Amino acid sequence: MFGADVTPATTILGPGADADVAIVGGIHGDEPSGVRAVRRVIESNPSFQRPVKLVIANPPAVASHRRYLDVDMNRVFPGDPASPDQERRLAAATLKEINDCSVVLSLHSTHSYDDPIALVSRSNPPVQGLAARLPVSHIVDPTPCFDGAFPACAPVVSVEAGRQLTEEATENATDIVAAFLRLTDALPGEVPTTDSTYYTVTDAVSKQPDTDYELQIENFEVVEPGTTVARSEDREYVADDAFVPILMSETGYDDILGYKGETAGTSLSSARATWGVPPRSSD
Ligand SMILES: [Zn+2]
């Protein structure tokens, strides 16, 4: 069905062909909320004030309802157009698609949390400014642990819209898209401000293969030393140090439970100070 020349599915809406903003869904084929949010935009064809590029990044995985077919696309950016792995070629092709864009919204969903979470790299200050104005209360810099992720290679704010395969995730993704289109002046209108907390990922939490875990903690609620983090049939995993659980789930990843992090700030400026980003005059 899909030959070696498989490409992202791209639509440009609005006046002109040179889109400076893009929305990407379907990097992971088993996260339909982002794909649905992108398709809703295409189907409703709003009167955009500027051109917007809409991209389904991994059509074969979306058609198969699988996270990926060869390799996890969100771990292999910038990709390789000559690779035998489909997702490495698609990663390279997706980067090429958004090459002229100054800001990109990438939509995902998770096993870990109901509410949207934004991920931005500390090396992309303008994208942080945009993430700070999205209706998202948790904003995470994953830089130390997200080698090969899309936001590490391009001006991308990645949003985990909610729990995978839920209608709520699709509604959240649709709301985030609407806010993004207003913040980028593709659509008129204001976006109400949201109070956000900023975090830095510090470490991945590994898990044993073929072991079932029961998590005993809540994401974004500080874990104190001595707290039981997870239980398996024969073991209890107790925290040595305090940390903030981020994207932790029992089934989200094959090899890790999720991530440890720490709070970077309760405002964009305080988070930037923690991340070593120079203050900016405007966002
Ligand atoms: Zn994903």
mmCIF file of C-alpha atoms and ligand atoms in Angstrom:
data_model
loop_
_atom_site.group_PDB
_atom_site.id
_atom_site.type_symbol
_atom_site.label_atom_id
_atom_site.label_comp_id
_atom_site.label_asym_id
_atom_site.label_seq_id
_atom_site.Cartn_x
_atom_site.Cartn_y
_atom_site.Cartn_z
ATOM 1 C CA MET A 1 0.000 0.000 0.000
ATOM 2 C CA PHE A 2 2.759 2.424 0.916
ATOM 3 C CA GLY A 3 5.833 2.400 -1.300
ATOM 4 C CA ALA A 4 9.355 3.559 -0.568
ATOM 5 C CA ASP A 5 8.407 7.103 -1.569
ATOM 6 C CA VAL A 6 5.870 7.544 1.251
ATOM 7 C CA THR A 7 5.626 11.193 2.302
ATOM 8 C CA PRO A 8 3.854 13.327 4.895
ATOM 9 C CA ALA A 9 0.362 14.435 3.797
ATOM 10 C CA THR A 10 0.400 18.222 3.513
ATOM 11 C CA THR A 11 -2.392 20.748 2.959
ATOM 12 C CA ILE A 12 -1.951 24.519 2.785
ATOM 13 C CA LEU A 13 -4.974 26.667 3.632
ATOM 14 C CA GLY A 14 -5.325 30.445 3.524
ATOM 15 C CA PRO A 15 -4.052 33.185 1.212
ATOM 16 C CA GLY A 16 -0.765 32.478 -0.590
ATOM 17 C CA ALA A 17 1.423 29.405 -0.681
ATOM 18 C CA ASP A 18 4.323 30.414 1.580
ATOM 19 C CA ALA A 19 3.152 29.205 4.965
ATOM 20 C CA ASP A 20 5.195 30.460 7.898
ATOM 21 C CA VAL A 21 3.229 28.461 10.502
ATOM 22 C CA ALA A 22 2.379 24.782 10.550
ATOM 23 C CA ILE A 23 0.408 22.265 12.556
ATOM 24 C CA VAL A 24 1.643 18.679 12.568
ATOM 25 C CA GLY A 25 -0.317 15.618 13.721
ATOM 26 C CA GLY A 26 0.241 11.912 13.380
ATOM 27 C CA ILE A 27 3.940 11.569 14.174
ATOM 28 C CA HIS A 28 2.687 8.605 16.205
ATOM 29 C CA GLY A 29 0.041 6.603 14.367
ATOM 30 C CA ASP A 30 -1.801 5.456 17.501
ATOM 31 C CA GLU A 31 -2.575 9.003 18.697
ATOM 32 C CA PRO A 32 -5.662 9.932 16.666
ATOM 33 C CA SER A 33 -6.518 13.138 18.573
ATOM 34 C CA GLY A 34 -3.906 15.244 16.755
ATOM 35 C CA VAL A 35 -4.816 13.798 13.375
ATOM 36 C CA ARG A 36 -8.511 14.506 14.024
ATOM 37 C CA ALA A 37 -7.759 18.076 15.128
ATOM 38 C CA VAL A 38 -5.765 18.665 11.926
ATOM 39 C CA ARG A 39 -8.495 17.106 9.789
ATOM 40 C CA ARG A 40 -11.160 19.228 11.505
ATOM 41 C CA VAL A 41 -9.265 22.343 10.401
ATOM 42 C CA ILE A 42 -8.952 21.068 6.829
ATOM 43 C CA GLU A 43 -12.637 20.083 6.665
ATOM 44 C CA SER A 44 -13.909 23.364 8.131
ATOM 45 C CA ASN A 45 -11.531 25.380 5.888
ATOM 46 C CA PRO A 46 -11.671 28.598 7.951
ATOM 47 C CA SER A 47 -10.962 32.034 6.455
ATOM 48 C CA PHE A 48 -7.323 32.283 7.451
ATOM 49 C CA GLN A 49 -5.588 35.653 7.457
ATOM 50 C CA ARG A 50 -2.294 34.002 6.520
ATOM 51 C CA PRO A 51 -1.361 30.641 4.981
ATOM 52 C CA VAL A 52 -1.151 27.694 7.353
ATOM 53 C CA LYS A 53 0.442 24.350 6.560
ATOM 54 C CA LEU A 54 -1.296 21.251 7.944
ATOM 55 C CA VAL A 55 0.770 18.092 8.007
ATOM 56 C CA ILE A 56 0.023 14.455 8.839
ATOM 57 C CA ALA A 57 3.582 13.313 9.422
ATOM 58 C CA ASN A 58 3.336 9.525 9.372
ATOM 59 C CA PRO A 59 0.386 8.464 7.167
ATOM 60 C CA PRO A 60 1.296 4.741 7.074
ATOM 61 C CA ALA A 61 1.405 4.499 10.890
ATOM 62 C CA VAL A 62 -1.861 6.482 11.152
ATOM 63 C CA ALA A 63 -3.521 4.105 8.680
ATOM 64 C CA SER A 64 -2.215 1.145 10.712
ATOM 65 C CA HIS A 65 -3.192 2.651 14.111
ATOM 66 C CA ARG A 66 0.339 1.889 15.297
ATOM 67 C CA ARG A 67 2.798 4.174 17.077
ATOM 68 C CA TYR A 68 5.340 3.442 14.356
ATOM 69 C CA LEU A 69 6.151 0.829 11.745
ATOM 70 C CA ASP A 70 9.979 0.706 11.785
ATOM 71 C CA VAL A 71 11.288 3.072 14.483
ATOM 72 C CA ASP A 72 9.774 5.662 16.832
ATOM 73 C CA MET A 73 9.710 8.782 14.619
ATOM 74 C CA ASN A 74 9.944 11.122 17.598
ATOM 75 C CA ARG A 75 13.314 9.640 18.559
ATOM 76 C CA VAL A 76 15.007 9.793 15.135
ATOM 77 C CA PHE A 77 14.840 13.474 14.118
ATOM 78 C CA PRO A 78 16.466 14.931 11.999
ATOM 79 C CA GLY A 79 15.943 11.638 10.165
ATOM 80 C CA ASP A 80 17.618 10.423 7.004
ATOM 81 C CA PRO A 81 16.085 10.518 3.495
ATOM 82 C CA ALA A 82 18.146 7.474 2.456
ATOM 83 C CA SER A 83 17.349 5.274 5.461
ATOM 84 C CA PRO A 84 15.615 1.916 5.016
ATOM 85 C CA ASP A 85 13.482 2.856 8.052
ATOM 86 C CA GLN A 86 10.251 4.521 6.995
ATOM 87 C CA GLU A 87 10.119 6.849 10.032
ATOM 88 C CA ARG A 88 13.682 8.097 9.472
ATOM 89 C CA ARG A 89 12.716 9.071 5.916
ATOM 90 C CA LEU A 90 9.458 10.621 7.119
ATOM 91 C CA ALA A 91 11.282 12.590 9.844
ATOM 92 C CA ALA A 92 13.596 14.084 7.224
ATOM 93 C CA ALA A 93 10.633 14.787 4.927
ATOM 94 C CA THR A 94 8.623 16.398 7.755
ATOM 95 C CA LEU A 95 11.529 18.699 8.625
ATOM 96 C CA LYS A 96 11.740 19.668 4.950
ATOM 97 C CA GLU A 97 7.993 20.409 4.904
ATOM 98 C CA ILE A 98 8.282 22.852 7.814
ATOM 99 C CA ASN A 99 11.675 24.245 6.850
ATOM 100 C CA ASP A 100 10.263 27.701 6.028
ATOM 101 C CA CYS A 101 8.072 27.903 9.123
ATOM 102 C CA SER A 102 8.974 30.101 12.072
ATOM 103 C CA VAL A 103 6.717 28.183 14.464
ATOM 104 C CA VAL A 104 5.161 24.730 14.392
ATOM 105 C CA LEU A 105 2.587 23.077 16.651
ATOM 106 C CA SER A 106 3.032 19.309 16.913
ATOM 107 C CA LEU A 107 0.171 17.289 18.428
ATOM 108 C CA HIS A 108 0.509 14.127 20.498
ATOM 109 C CA SER A 109 -1.405 12.281 23.203
ATOM 110 C CA THR A 110 -0.214 10.224 26.150
ATOM 111 C CA HIS A 111 -1.010 7.444 28.612
ATOM 112 C CA SER A 112 0.003 9.641 31.516
ATOM 113 C CA TYR A 113 -2.209 12.677 31.960
ATOM 114 C CA ASP A 114 -5.658 14.088 31.168
ATOM 115 C CA ASP A 115 -4.750 17.728 30.641
ATOM 116 C CA PRO A 116 -2.545 19.205 27.915
ATOM 117 C CA ILE A 117 1.222 19.436 28.475
ATOM 118 C CA ALA A 118 3.500 21.560 26.266
ATOM 119 C CA LEU A 119 7.090 20.577 25.514
ATOM 120 C CA VAL A 120 9.543 23.214 24.298
ATOM 121 C CA SER A 121 13.285 23.230 23.964
ATOM 122 C CA ARG A 122 15.286 25.737 25.993
ATOM 123 C CA SER A 123 17.141 26.553 22.756
ATOM 124 C CA ASN A 124 14.003 28.020 21.085
ATOM 125 C CA PRO A 125 13.020 31.198 23.008
ATOM 126 C CA PRO A 126 10.366 32.447 20.504
ATOM 127 C CA VAL A 127 8.614 29.084 20.704
ATOM 128 C CA GLN A 128 8.691 29.274 24.517
ATOM 129 C CA GLY A 129 6.942 32.631 24.249
ATOM 130 C CA LEU A 130 4.187 31.071 22.179
ATOM 131 C CA ALA A 131 3.870 28.019 24.465
ATOM 132 C CA ALA A 132 3.490 30.383 27.432
ATOM 133 C CA ARG A 133 0.356 31.842 25.829
ATOM 134 C CA LEU A 134 -1.295 28.524 24.931
ATOM 135 C CA PRO A 135 -4.068 27.286 27.268
ATOM 136 C CA VAL A 136 -1.702 24.768 28.900
ATOM 137 C CA SER A 137 -0.819 24.700 32.587
ATOM 138 C CA HIS A 138 2.306 22.496 32.426
ATOM 139 C CA ILE A 139 5.223 23.506 30.176
ATOM 140 C CA VAL A 140 8.227 21.204 30.070
ATOM 141 C CA ASP A 141 11.753 21.578 28.717
ATOM 142 C CA PRO A 142 12.713 18.001 27.845
ATOM 143 C CA THR A 143 16.153 18.902 26.437
ATOM 144 C CA PRO A 144 18.315 16.614 28.587
ATOM 145 C CA CYS A 145 16.280 13.497 27.731
ATOM 146 C CA PHE A 146 14.704 13.997 24.304
ATOM 147 C CA ASP A 147 17.458 13.346 21.808
ATOM 148 C CA GLY A 148 15.943 12.927 18.377
ATOM 149 C CA ALA A 149 12.587 14.518 19.261
ATOM 150 C CA PHE A 150 10.950 16.926 16.804
ATOM 151 C CA PRO A 151 11.233 20.010 19.125
ATOM 152 C CA ALA A 152 14.980 19.402 19.444
ATOM 153 C CA CYS A 153 15.471 20.041 15.699
ATOM 154 C CA ALA A 154 13.014 22.770 14.700
ATOM 155 C CA PRO A 155 10.950 25.666 16.147
ATOM 156 C CA VAL A 156 8.323 23.282 17.474
ATOM 157 C CA VAL A 157 6.009 23.383 20.464
ATOM 158 C CA SER A 158 4.900 19.825 21.047
ATOM 159 C CA VAL A 159 1.617 19.359 22.928
ATOM 160 C CA GLU A 160 0.446 16.190 24.636
ATOM 161 C CA ALA A 161 -3.268 16.889 24.312
ATOM 162 C CA GLY A 162 -4.568 14.335 26.813
ATOM 163 C CA ARG A 163 -5.091 10.625 27.258
ATOM 164 C CA GLN A 164 -4.602 8.562 24.140
ATOM 165 C CA LEU A 165 -7.769 7.392 22.351
ATOM 166 C CA THR A 166 -10.108 9.583 24.419
ATOM 167 C CA GLU A 167 -12.617 12.058 23.061
ATOM 168 C CA GLU A 168 -11.270 14.574 25.613
ATOM 169 C CA ALA A 169 -7.838 14.431 23.973
ATOM 170 C CA THR A 170 -9.415 15.281 20.620
ATOM 171 C CA GLU A 171 -11.372 18.169 22.177
ATOM 172 C CA ASN A 172 -8.215 19.448 23.918
ATOM 173 C CA ALA A 173 -6.208 19.168 20.697
ATOM 174 C CA THR A 174 -8.938 21.083 18.844
ATOM 175 C CA ASP A 175 -8.878 23.843 21.505
ATOM 176 C CA ILE A 176 -5.067 24.053 21.391
ATOM 177 C CA VAL A 177 -5.169 24.322 17.594
ATOM 178 C CA ALA A 178 -7.763 27.127 17.812
ATOM 179 C CA ALA A 179 -5.573 29.007 20.326
ATOM 180 C CA PHE A 180 -2.442 28.463 18.219
ATOM 181 C CA LEU A 181 -4.204 29.838 15.114
ATOM 182 C CA ARG A 182 -5.195 32.983 17.049
ATOM 183 C CA LEU A 183 -1.776 33.454 18.635
ATOM 184 C CA THR A 184 -0.173 33.282 15.195
ATOM 185 C CA ASP A 185 -2.793 35.695 13.715
ATOM 186 C CA ALA A 186 -4.071 33.088 11.271
ATOM 187 C CA LEU A 187 -7.478 33.703 12.864
ATOM 188 C CA PRO A 188 -8.737 36.839 14.626
ATOM 189 C CA GLY A 189 -9.461 36.851 18.335
ATOM 190 C CA GLU A 190 -7.770 36.785 21.707
ATOM 191 C CA VAL A 191 -6.665 33.799 23.768
ATOM 192 C CA PRO A 192 -7.348 34.077 27.513
ATOM 193 C CA THR A 193 -4.226 33.771 29.645
ATOM 194 C CA THR A 194 -3.523 30.576 31.584
ATOM 195 C CA ASP A 195 -1.278 30.321 34.641
ATOM 196 C CA SER A 196 1.466 27.833 33.823
ATOM 197 C CA THR A 197 4.216 26.087 35.745
ATOM 198 C CA TYR A 198 7.478 25.301 33.978
ATOM 199 C CA TYR A 199 9.564 22.161 34.452
ATOM 200 C CA THR A 200 12.872 20.705 33.365
ATOM 201 C CA VAL A 201 13.224 16.985 32.670
ATOM 202 C CA THR A 202 16.286 15.683 34.490
ATOM 203 C CA ASP A 203 16.256 11.921 33.980
ATOM 204 C CA ALA A 204 14.366 8.972 32.505
ATOM 205 C CA VAL A 205 12.996 6.297 34.857
ATOM 206 C CA SER A 206 13.799 2.900 33.370
ATOM 207 C CA LYS A 207 11.650 -0.183 33.747
ATOM 208 C CA GLN A 208 12.259 -3.905 33.357
ATOM 209 C CA PRO A 209 10.934 -5.476 30.159
ATOM 210 C CA ASP A 210 7.874 -7.706 30.455
ATOM 211 C CA THR A 211 7.088 -6.464 33.956
ATOM 212 C CA ASP A 212 3.782 -4.946 35.025
ATOM 213 C CA TYR A 213 4.012 -1.861 37.200
ATOM 214 C CA GLU A 214 1.492 -0.045 39.295
ATOM 215 C CA LEU A 215 2.323 3.617 39.638
ATOM 216 C CA GLN A 216 1.758 5.062 43.087
ATOM 217 C CA ILE A 217 2.304 8.728 42.243
ATOM 218 C CA GLU A 218 0.590 11.465 40.227
ATOM 219 C CA ASN A 219 2.281 13.358 37.439
ATOM 220 C CA PHE A 220 3.348 16.916 38.358
ATOM 221 C CA GLU A 221 2.858 16.265 42.098
ATOM 222 C CA VAL A 222 6.213 16.452 43.912
ATOM 223 C CA VAL A 223 7.499 13.065 45.135
ATOM 224 C CA GLU A 224 9.407 13.249 48.435
ATOM 225 C CA PRO A 225 12.343 10.930 49.241
ATOM 226 C CA GLY A 226 11.140 7.631 50.734
ATOM 227 C CA THR A 227 7.883 7.681 48.739
ATOM 228 C CA THR A 228 6.928 4.489 46.905
ATOM 229 C CA VAL A 229 6.897 5.454 43.217
ATOM 230 C CA ALA A 230 5.797 2.139 41.697
ATOM 231 C CA ARG A 231 5.194 -1.492 42.593
ATOM 232 C CA SER A 232 5.750 -4.584 40.492
ATOM 233 C CA GLU A 233 4.747 -8.101 41.519
ATOM 234 C CA ASP A 234 7.948 -8.655 43.478
ATOM 235 C CA ARG A 235 9.414 -5.201 44.096
ATOM 236 C CA GLU A 236 8.723 -1.784 45.443
ATOM 237 C CA TYR A 237 10.482 1.236 43.897
ATOM 238 C CA VAL A 238 11.159 3.966 46.441
ATOM 239 C CA ALA A 239 12.361 7.485 45.604
ATOM 240 C CA ASP A 240 15.880 8.356 46.817
ATOM 241 C CA ASP A 241 15.504 12.044 46.009
ATOM 242 C CA ALA A 242 12.666 14.485 45.583
ATOM 243 C CA PHE A 243 11.443 14.928 41.996
ATOM 244 C CA VAL A 244 8.448 15.925 39.888
ATOM 245 C CA PRO A 245 7.024 12.984 37.877
ATOM 246 C CA ILE A 246 6.559 13.925 34.207
ATOM 247 C CA LEU A 247 4.826 11.783 31.550
ATOM 248 C CA MET A 248 4.977 8.752 33.872
ATOM 249 C CA SER A 249 2.624 5.913 32.996
ATOM 250 C CA GLU A 250 2.334 2.156 33.288
ATOM 251 C CA THR A 251 1.973 1.495 29.570
ATOM 252 C CA GLY A 252 3.177 4.532 27.631
ATOM 253 C CA TYR A 253 6.692 3.392 26.783
ATOM 254 C CA ASP A 254 8.387 0.029 26.283
ATOM 255 C CA ASP A 255 11.555 0.753 28.223
ATOM 256 C CA ILE A 256 10.784 3.574 30.664
ATOM 257 C CA LEU A 257 8.043 4.520 33.093
ATOM 258 C CA GLY A 258 8.517 8.160 32.200
ATOM 259 C CA TYR A 259 10.650 11.012 33.456
ATOM 260 C CA LYS A 260 11.872 12.760 36.566
ATOM 261 C CA GLY A 261 11.957 16.519 36.520
ATOM 262 C CA GLU A 262 12.148 19.613 38.642
ATOM 263 C CA THR A 263 10.222 22.865 38.676
ATOM 264 C CA ALA A 264 11.958 25.532 36.584
ATOM 265 C CA GLY A 265 9.643 28.418 37.509
ATOM 266 C CA THR A 266 6.088 29.657 37.774
ATOM 267 C CA SER A 267 6.549 32.302 35.077
ATOM 268 C CA LEU A 268 8.242 32.267 31.684
ATOM 269 C CA SER A 269 10.910 34.700 32.870
ATOM 270 C CA SER A 270 11.793 32.665 35.963
ATOM 271 C CA ALA A 271 11.888 29.448 33.875
ATOM 272 C CA ARG A 272 14.171 31.128 31.344
ATOM 273 C CA ALA A 273 16.493 32.187 34.165
ATOM 274 C CA THR A 274 16.651 28.522 35.278
ATOM 275 C CA TRP A 275 17.252 27.363 31.695
ATOM 276 C CA GLY A 276 19.974 29.964 31.091
ATOM 277 C CA VAL A 277 17.958 31.741 28.374
ATOM 278 C CA PRO A 278 18.762 35.480 28.224
ATOM 279 C CA PRO A 279 15.776 37.770 28.983
ATOM 280 C CA ARG A 280 13.923 38.873 25.844
ATOM 281 C CA SER A 281 12.326 42.249 25.202
ATOM 282 C CA SER A 282 9.185 40.794 23.638
ATOM 283 C CA ASP A 283 7.436 37.563 22.775
HETATM 284 ZN ZN ZN B 1 3.199 10.904 20.467
#
